[in-house]
Amino acid sequence: MPAPLTLVETDARLPHSADAVVIGAGIVGVFTAYYLAGRGLKVVLIEKGRVGAEQSSRNWGWCRQQNRDARELPMATKSLDLWERFAAETGEDTGFRRCGLLYLSDNEEELAGWARWRDFARTVGVTTHMLDSAEASERGKATRRSWKGGVYSPTDGTADPANAAPAVARAIVKLGGAVLQNCAARGIEMEGGRLSGVVTEHGTIRTKVAILAGGAWASSFCRQLGIRFPQASTRSSILSVGPGDGNLPDALHTARVSVTRRGDGGHTLAISGRGRIDLTAQNMRFAAQFLPMFMRRWRSLSPGGLEGLRSGHESLARWRLDRPTPMEHMRILDPAVDASTIKLTYERAVELLPALGGRRITASWAGYIDSTPDGVPAIGEVASVPGFILAAGFSGHGFGIGPGAGHLIADIVTAANQIVDPLPYHPKRFQTSAWGKVADF
């Protein structure tokens, strides 16, 4: 079974014009459209498939500050508040809860790294607690074993990947915005040296602003515009088990496996960082720029196969605006599950938490995590195409920081005071090497 997803009914008619067009209805795209609509702009959100159907419904659901890279931490902190505020403003339920995140370890080096992050976090007002052996073992008593230590972040939490993006899409419609599914963007039009329209499979929307929140498709779309955006995707496989007995943690991370409670009472099981790099022309093109990241994370990554070629999201092909594009041939990226990873993940989870042993596997799925060379998102207007704003490469962190990213993009579009400093995210940084700049966590 695929990843669970709540389906939403949306508009069918293409508006002739808009103040801004958002391309891609994952969590970053929907929050961008939501904040723009909330400021009175006429917004159109277009999605080639279904709202939230790719990585935004295929992740763990963690919304964390804990262990964030210093460049992302301000956005993560703001996002936690925005998750809460969204529910109060709209009455829509994303499943967000500040349930706290628990990390356990027997590795002294890992514990020392968490302690260094705790010391840094204190300087920016973030609360996190290092746990000694007794405290870690008590909080992790569902594992039925002792631990050397751990860390607990009480104000962090989780949201429901199956419901979050659809809930925000409904809120956009309530604000008067338009949301269109099964409507792929093919490219843009220019007039007077700046963006003047977004060409879709159903016609052109006149606009001066377009935001590309296209996830793993972003680099191939940028290529059509003459924009070089280095991006690589990792195929990650996870699974879920149904509800059952046992007082299990809401969100638990260990080096061997991580476990997250789902909205239905079941749990998502995953191995952090584990994935396969599928062979694609795009991966080969940008391999040199990603060398620093691959060298840091090589223990978790394995060679993939031809799944990426089949999916078509990392092609170097050029496409015409009057013909179907690869995005119309592959409405939803739904890559093959790595069966060996699913088996290993389940075995490790049952070993960690024996109460999971009687749980039935309800679903397993894979998704493409799109990354930048330094593991930090790309957010900002592209100088060569005025009016075109890139918002992609969230490197597996996009779900949790989606509200903050959407708010920042709305700030940029409306020339408002920016919720966080945008400079660390601007795509112009890819003109230099990522050596020494790869995100720590």
XYZ file of C-alpha atoms in Angstrom:
441
model
C 0.000 0.000 0.000
C 1.191 3.562 -0.701
C 1.651 6.302 1.866
C -1.693 7.381 3.358
C -3.057 10.677 2.018
C -6.262 12.638 2.542
C -7.700 13.668 -0.822
C -9.159 17.134 -1.318
C -11.547 18.457 -3.932
C -10.289 21.602 -5.624
C -10.931 23.973 -8.542
C -11.182 22.756 -12.114
C -11.144 26.057 -14.044
C -7.871 27.807 -14.778
C -7.876 31.502 -13.773
C -6.767 33.915 -16.478
C -4.497 35.912 -14.167
C -3.087 36.059 -10.656
C -0.899 38.201 -8.437
C 1.228 35.104 -7.816
C 1.310 31.511 -9.037
C 2.732 28.794 -6.792
C 3.966 25.699 -8.629
C 3.794 22.566 -6.497
C 1.339 21.710 -3.706
C 3.631 20.045 -1.228
C 3.891 21.476 2.280
C 6.090 24.424 1.237
C 3.869 25.289 -1.720
C 0.609 25.184 0.224
C 1.933 27.311 3.085
C 3.354 29.819 0.597
C -0.027 30.129 -1.100
C -1.789 30.307 2.273
C 0.286 33.241 3.517
C 0.024 35.076 0.204
C -3.742 34.641 0.131
C -3.931 35.812 3.726
C -2.317 39.096 2.660
C -4.994 39.737 0.093
C -3.177 38.571 -3.028
C -4.954 36.708 -5.790
C -3.122 33.386 -5.604
C -3.236 30.317 -7.818
C -1.651 27.090 -6.573
C -1.117 24.467 -9.274
C -0.138 20.841 -8.779
C 0.620 18.293 -11.498
C -0.827 15.469 -9.371
C -2.550 15.546 -5.967
C -2.002 17.941 -3.078
C 0.720 16.554 -0.786
C 1.087 13.307 -2.726
C 4.872 13.212 -2.975
C 7.391 13.728 -0.169
C 5.039 15.838 1.955
C 2.979 12.735 2.754
C 5.915 10.293 2.755
C 8.029 11.689 5.615
C 8.124 11.022 9.355
C 6.106 14.091 10.313
C 8.736 15.519 12.680
C 8.624 19.271 13.377
C 11.866 19.840 15.219
C 14.391 22.332 16.422
C 16.536 19.609 17.985
C 19.820 19.110 16.110
C 18.974 21.607 13.369
C 21.819 23.211 11.502
C 22.401 26.786 12.709
C 21.227 28.167 9.353
C 17.871 26.370 9.621
C 17.225 26.716 13.339
C 15.588 30.191 13.237
C 13.134 28.959 10.594
C 12.451 25.780 12.583
C 11.677 27.783 15.716
C 9.310 30.117 13.867
C 7.661 27.157 12.168
C 6.649 25.529 15.438
C 4.723 28.664 16.391
C 3.198 28.874 12.911
C 2.004 25.265 13.034
C 0.089 26.106 16.205
C -1.164 29.435 14.892
C -2.460 27.866 11.672
C -4.841 25.616 13.584
C -6.117 28.551 15.651
C -6.559 30.754 12.574
C -8.305 28.233 10.349
C -9.849 25.492 12.463
C -8.137 23.004 10.146
C -6.345 20.051 11.729
C -2.818 19.237 10.540
C -2.289 16.826 13.424
C 0.389 19.077 14.926
C 1.269 18.367 18.567
C 4.198 19.468 20.724
C 4.666 15.939 21.982
C 8.428 16.268 22.474
C 11.164 14.339 20.660
C 13.322 11.744 22.409
C 16.827 10.703 21.265
C 18.614 7.751 22.914
C 22.188 6.553 22.445
C 24.994 4.376 23.777
C 27.599 6.177 21.687
C 29.756 8.659 23.606
C 30.669 10.613 20.472
C 27.022 10.982 19.500
C 26.080 12.108 23.007
C 28.916 14.651 22.987
C 27.618 16.039 19.684
C 24.141 16.445 21.140
C 25.616 18.185 24.184
C 27.486 20.637 21.955
C 24.251 21.374 20.105
C 22.474 21.905 23.462
C 25.088 24.476 24.421
C 24.608 26.258 21.091
C 20.818 26.099 21.359
C 20.899 27.863 24.716
C 22.475 30.899 23.052
C 19.422 31.290 20.798
C 16.771 30.549 23.390
C 15.985 26.940 22.452
C 15.281 24.487 25.278
C 16.650 20.963 25.091
C 17.623 18.607 27.904
C 20.556 16.200 27.990
C 19.612 12.974 29.786
C 21.943 10.918 31.945
C 21.760 7.137 31.905
C 18.999 6.882 34.499
C 16.880 9.583 32.861
C 17.346 8.175 29.369
C 16.496 4.661 30.512
C 13.363 5.900 32.276
C 12.109 7.890 29.291
C 13.004 4.972 27.062
C 11.548 2.285 29.317
C 9.487 0.889 26.437
C 12.797 -0.423 25.050
C 13.201 -2.580 28.205
C 16.918 -1.810 28.412
C 19.306 0.774 29.810
C 20.963 3.584 27.825
C 24.106 5.643 28.355
C 22.219 8.858 27.716
C 19.989 10.856 25.464
C 18.420 14.188 24.727
C 14.822 15.382 24.999
C 13.348 18.425 23.270
C 10.023 19.120 25.020
C 8.719 21.877 22.729
C 9.291 20.002 19.467
C 6.582 17.828 17.993
C 4.985 16.119 15.036
C 2.249 16.758 12.489
C 0.349 14.281 10.316
C 1.863 13.928 6.831
C -1.351 12.407 5.488
C -3.465 15.408 6.466
C -1.221 18.464 6.743
C -0.901 19.679 3.142
C -4.574 18.924 2.342
C -5.643 20.891 5.449
C -3.655 23.933 4.300
C -5.092 23.606 0.785
C -8.615 23.795 2.201
C -7.619 26.923 4.129
C -6.339 28.547 0.922
C -9.714 28.043 -0.744
C -11.475 29.583 2.266
C -9.314 32.690 1.795
C -10.345 32.960 -1.844
C -7.273 31.359 -3.411
C -7.478 28.878 -6.271
C -6.042 25.376 -5.986
C -5.800 23.225 -9.104
C -4.777 19.572 -9.147
C -3.785 17.549 -12.219
C -2.484 20.785 -13.708
C 1.224 20.669 -14.549
C 3.292 23.805 -15.104
C 5.261 23.463 -18.336
C 7.254 26.688 -18.196
C 7.031 30.454 -18.075
C 6.677 33.395 -20.430
C 8.755 36.575 -20.304
C 7.888 40.149 -21.301
C 10.064 43.229 -20.959
C 12.836 41.194 -19.350
C 10.765 39.710 -16.527
C 8.304 36.919 -15.884
C 4.854 37.574 -17.328
C 3.052 34.248 -17.173
C 3.071 30.580 -16.193
C 2.287 28.134 -18.973
C 0.334 25.083 -17.810
C -1.027 22.063 -19.636
C -4.442 23.760 -19.568
C -3.406 27.240 -20.617
C -1.446 30.292 -19.474
C -1.925 32.246 -16.250
C -0.840 35.878 -16.556
C 1.265 36.836 -13.531
C 4.389 38.733 -12.559
C 5.409 36.333 -9.795
C 5.904 32.572 -9.836
C 7.189 30.453 -6.968
C 8.636 27.054 -7.818
C 8.058 24.685 -4.892
C 8.505 21.629 -7.066
C 10.425 19.315 -4.765
C 12.481 16.742 -6.627
C 11.319 18.169 -9.985
C 12.745 21.632 -9.388
C 16.129 21.284 -11.086
C 14.747 19.849 -14.323
C 12.139 22.647 -14.420
C 14.829 25.270 -13.815
C 16.852 23.811 -16.678
C 14.074 24.795 -19.080
C 14.606 28.409 -17.986
C 18.382 28.375 -18.326
C 18.823 28.242 -14.548
C 21.477 25.914 -13.134
C 20.174 24.520 -9.846
C 22.290 21.672 -8.381
C 19.956 19.121 -6.880
C 20.192 15.406 -6.105
C 17.556 12.988 -4.859
C 17.830 10.075 -2.461
C 15.235 7.274 -2.600
C 14.126 6.526 0.955
C 11.854 3.655 2.041
C 9.773 3.554 5.231
C 6.764 1.694 6.604
C 3.893 1.952 9.035
C 2.366 -0.473 11.501
C -1.138 -0.429 12.922
C -2.257 0.499 16.445
C -1.630 -1.851 19.356
C -0.875 -2.201 23.015
C 2.194 -0.797 24.708
C 3.060 2.615 26.116
C 5.381 3.690 23.306
C 7.034 7.109 22.869
C 5.382 9.556 20.482
C 8.658 10.197 18.653
C 11.864 8.277 19.319
C 15.191 8.371 17.447
C 18.102 5.996 17.774
C 20.970 5.400 15.377
C 19.500 2.054 14.314
C 15.840 3.004 13.839
C 13.341 5.796 14.535
C 9.672 5.465 15.487
C 6.853 8.033 15.249
C 3.259 7.768 16.423
C 0.730 8.384 13.643
C -2.637 10.067 13.941
C -4.436 6.715 13.766
C -2.490 5.336 16.741
C -0.114 3.327 14.588
C 3.562 4.122 14.082
C 5.889 5.043 11.232
C 9.221 3.195 11.245
C 12.353 4.414 9.469
C 16.152 4.320 9.498
C 17.459 7.865 9.575
C 19.504 8.879 6.538
C 19.335 5.482 4.845
C 18.633 5.642 1.134
C 19.648 4.752 -2.384
C 21.111 7.019 -5.037
C 19.498 6.071 -8.338
C 21.358 6.536 -11.593
C 20.162 9.634 -13.475
C 21.717 12.106 -15.872
C 21.139 14.885 -13.345
C 22.921 13.020 -10.539
C 25.898 12.531 -12.811
C 25.849 16.189 -13.894
C 26.022 17.525 -10.346
C 28.127 14.736 -8.799
C 31.158 16.957 -8.216
C 29.148 19.555 -6.303
C 27.640 16.861 -4.073
C 30.946 15.202 -3.267
C 31.279 16.952 0.142
C 27.829 15.732 1.201
C 28.303 12.192 -0.092
C 31.658 11.930 1.688
C 30.026 12.943 4.969
C 27.030 10.617 4.603
C 28.410 7.698 2.600
C 27.769 5.187 5.380
C 24.010 5.692 5.020
C 23.783 5.761 1.230
C 23.891 2.896 -1.263
C 23.886 2.747 -5.052
C 20.414 2.483 -6.521
C 19.192 1.272 -9.872
C 17.223 2.562 -12.823
C 14.218 3.716 -10.791
C 15.214 7.350 -11.202
C 15.327 7.033 -14.984
C 11.840 5.522 -14.973
C 10.500 8.323 -12.784
C 11.817 11.027 -15.117
C 12.230 13.777 -12.516
C 15.987 14.129 -13.047
C 16.142 14.283 -16.805
C 18.361 16.739 -18.659
C 15.900 16.819 -21.556
C 14.384 20.013 -22.890
C 10.646 20.025 -23.403
C 8.235 22.094 -25.464
C 5.481 24.179 -23.916
C 2.858 22.861 -26.361
C 3.539 19.179 -25.689
C 3.141 16.940 -22.616
C 6.128 17.094 -20.271
C 7.693 14.397 -18.061
C 5.577 15.752 -15.186
C 2.407 14.829 -17.039
C 3.708 11.327 -17.730
C 4.570 10.883 -14.019
C 1.863 12.751 -12.091
C 3.030 11.444 -8.723
C 6.519 10.207 -7.919
C 5.909 6.783 -6.396
C 9.231 4.933 -6.676
C 9.767 1.267 -5.906
C 10.251 0.359 -2.262
C 13.612 -1.070 -1.228
C 12.381 -4.377 0.211
C 15.632 -5.073 2.063
C 15.376 -1.738 3.880
C 11.756 -2.399 4.875
C 12.692 -5.808 6.289
C 15.683 -4.412 8.184
C 13.691 -1.453 9.518
C 10.921 -3.668 10.889
C 13.408 -6.067 12.488
C 15.293 -3.230 14.155
C 12.079 -1.585 15.366
C 10.801 -4.784 16.987
C 14.212 -5.327 18.582
C 14.138 -1.761 19.954
C 10.487 -1.807 21.035
C 9.274 -5.379 21.656
C 5.652 -4.177 21.905
C 5.739 -3.589 18.140
C 6.216 -7.318 17.564
C 2.515 -8.039 17.292
C 1.727 -5.084 15.052
C 0.688 -5.644 11.447
C 2.543 -3.763 8.712
C -0.168 -1.565 7.180
C 1.836 0.125 4.424
C 5.311 0.633 3.011
C 6.388 3.275 0.548
C 9.320 5.127 -0.939
C 9.900 8.758 -1.809
C 12.570 11.000 -3.266
C 14.256 13.360 -0.803
C 15.648 16.256 -2.810
C 18.836 17.852 -1.507
C 21.151 20.749 -2.200
C 24.957 20.400 -2.040
C 25.090 21.842 1.492
C 21.837 20.322 2.794
C 20.184 23.735 3.279
C 17.105 24.804 1.272
C 17.259 27.126 -1.725
C 14.863 30.040 -1.279
C 15.091 33.286 -3.209
C 14.465 35.164 -6.432
C 16.637 34.091 -9.354
C 18.409 37.141 -10.756
C 18.331 35.962 -14.365
C 14.534 35.607 -14.320
C 13.015 38.518 -12.369
C 9.774 37.457 -10.727
C 10.791 33.794 -10.472
C 11.356 32.580 -6.898
C 12.927 29.195 -6.181
C 11.874 27.234 -3.086
C 13.323 23.725 -3.265
C 16.094 21.425 -2.065
C 14.734 21.096 1.465
C 16.957 18.054 2.045
C 14.489 16.027 4.096
C 13.651 18.936 6.410
C 10.878 20.603 4.429
C 7.874 19.189 6.254
C 8.795 20.553 9.666
C 9.895 23.982 8.427
C 7.201 24.292 5.759
C 5.229 27.016 7.567
C 8.320 29.162 8.116
C 9.467 28.716 4.537
C 6.041 29.663 3.201
C 5.922 32.728 5.444
C 9.408 33.828 4.330
C 8.482 33.485 0.655
C 5.332 35.535 1.217
C 7.505 38.153 2.933
C 9.806 38.274 -0.096
C 6.923 38.568 -2.558
C 5.146 41.325 -0.617
C 8.330 43.170 0.468
C 7.331 42.716 4.112
C 9.598 42.410 7.136
C 11.099 38.956 6.748
C 10.381 36.383 9.412
C 14.006 35.166 9.303
C 17.179 36.301 7.562
C 16.806 35.074 3.950
C 20.502 35.275 3.050
C 21.554 31.746 4.186
C 18.958 30.261 1.834
C 19.573 32.272 -1.322
C 20.415 30.074 -4.337
C 23.301 32.302 -5.436
C 25.467 30.475 -2.888
C 25.670 27.475 -5.237
C 28.119 29.430 -7.356
C 30.763 28.450 -4.771
C 31.840 25.090 -3.359
C 30.014 23.336 -0.514
C 33.260 22.122 1.099
C 33.086 22.916 4.797
C 29.469 24.062 4.536
C 27.461 20.816 4.618
C 24.739 20.886 7.256
C 25.677 19.126 10.487
C 22.308 17.460 11.024
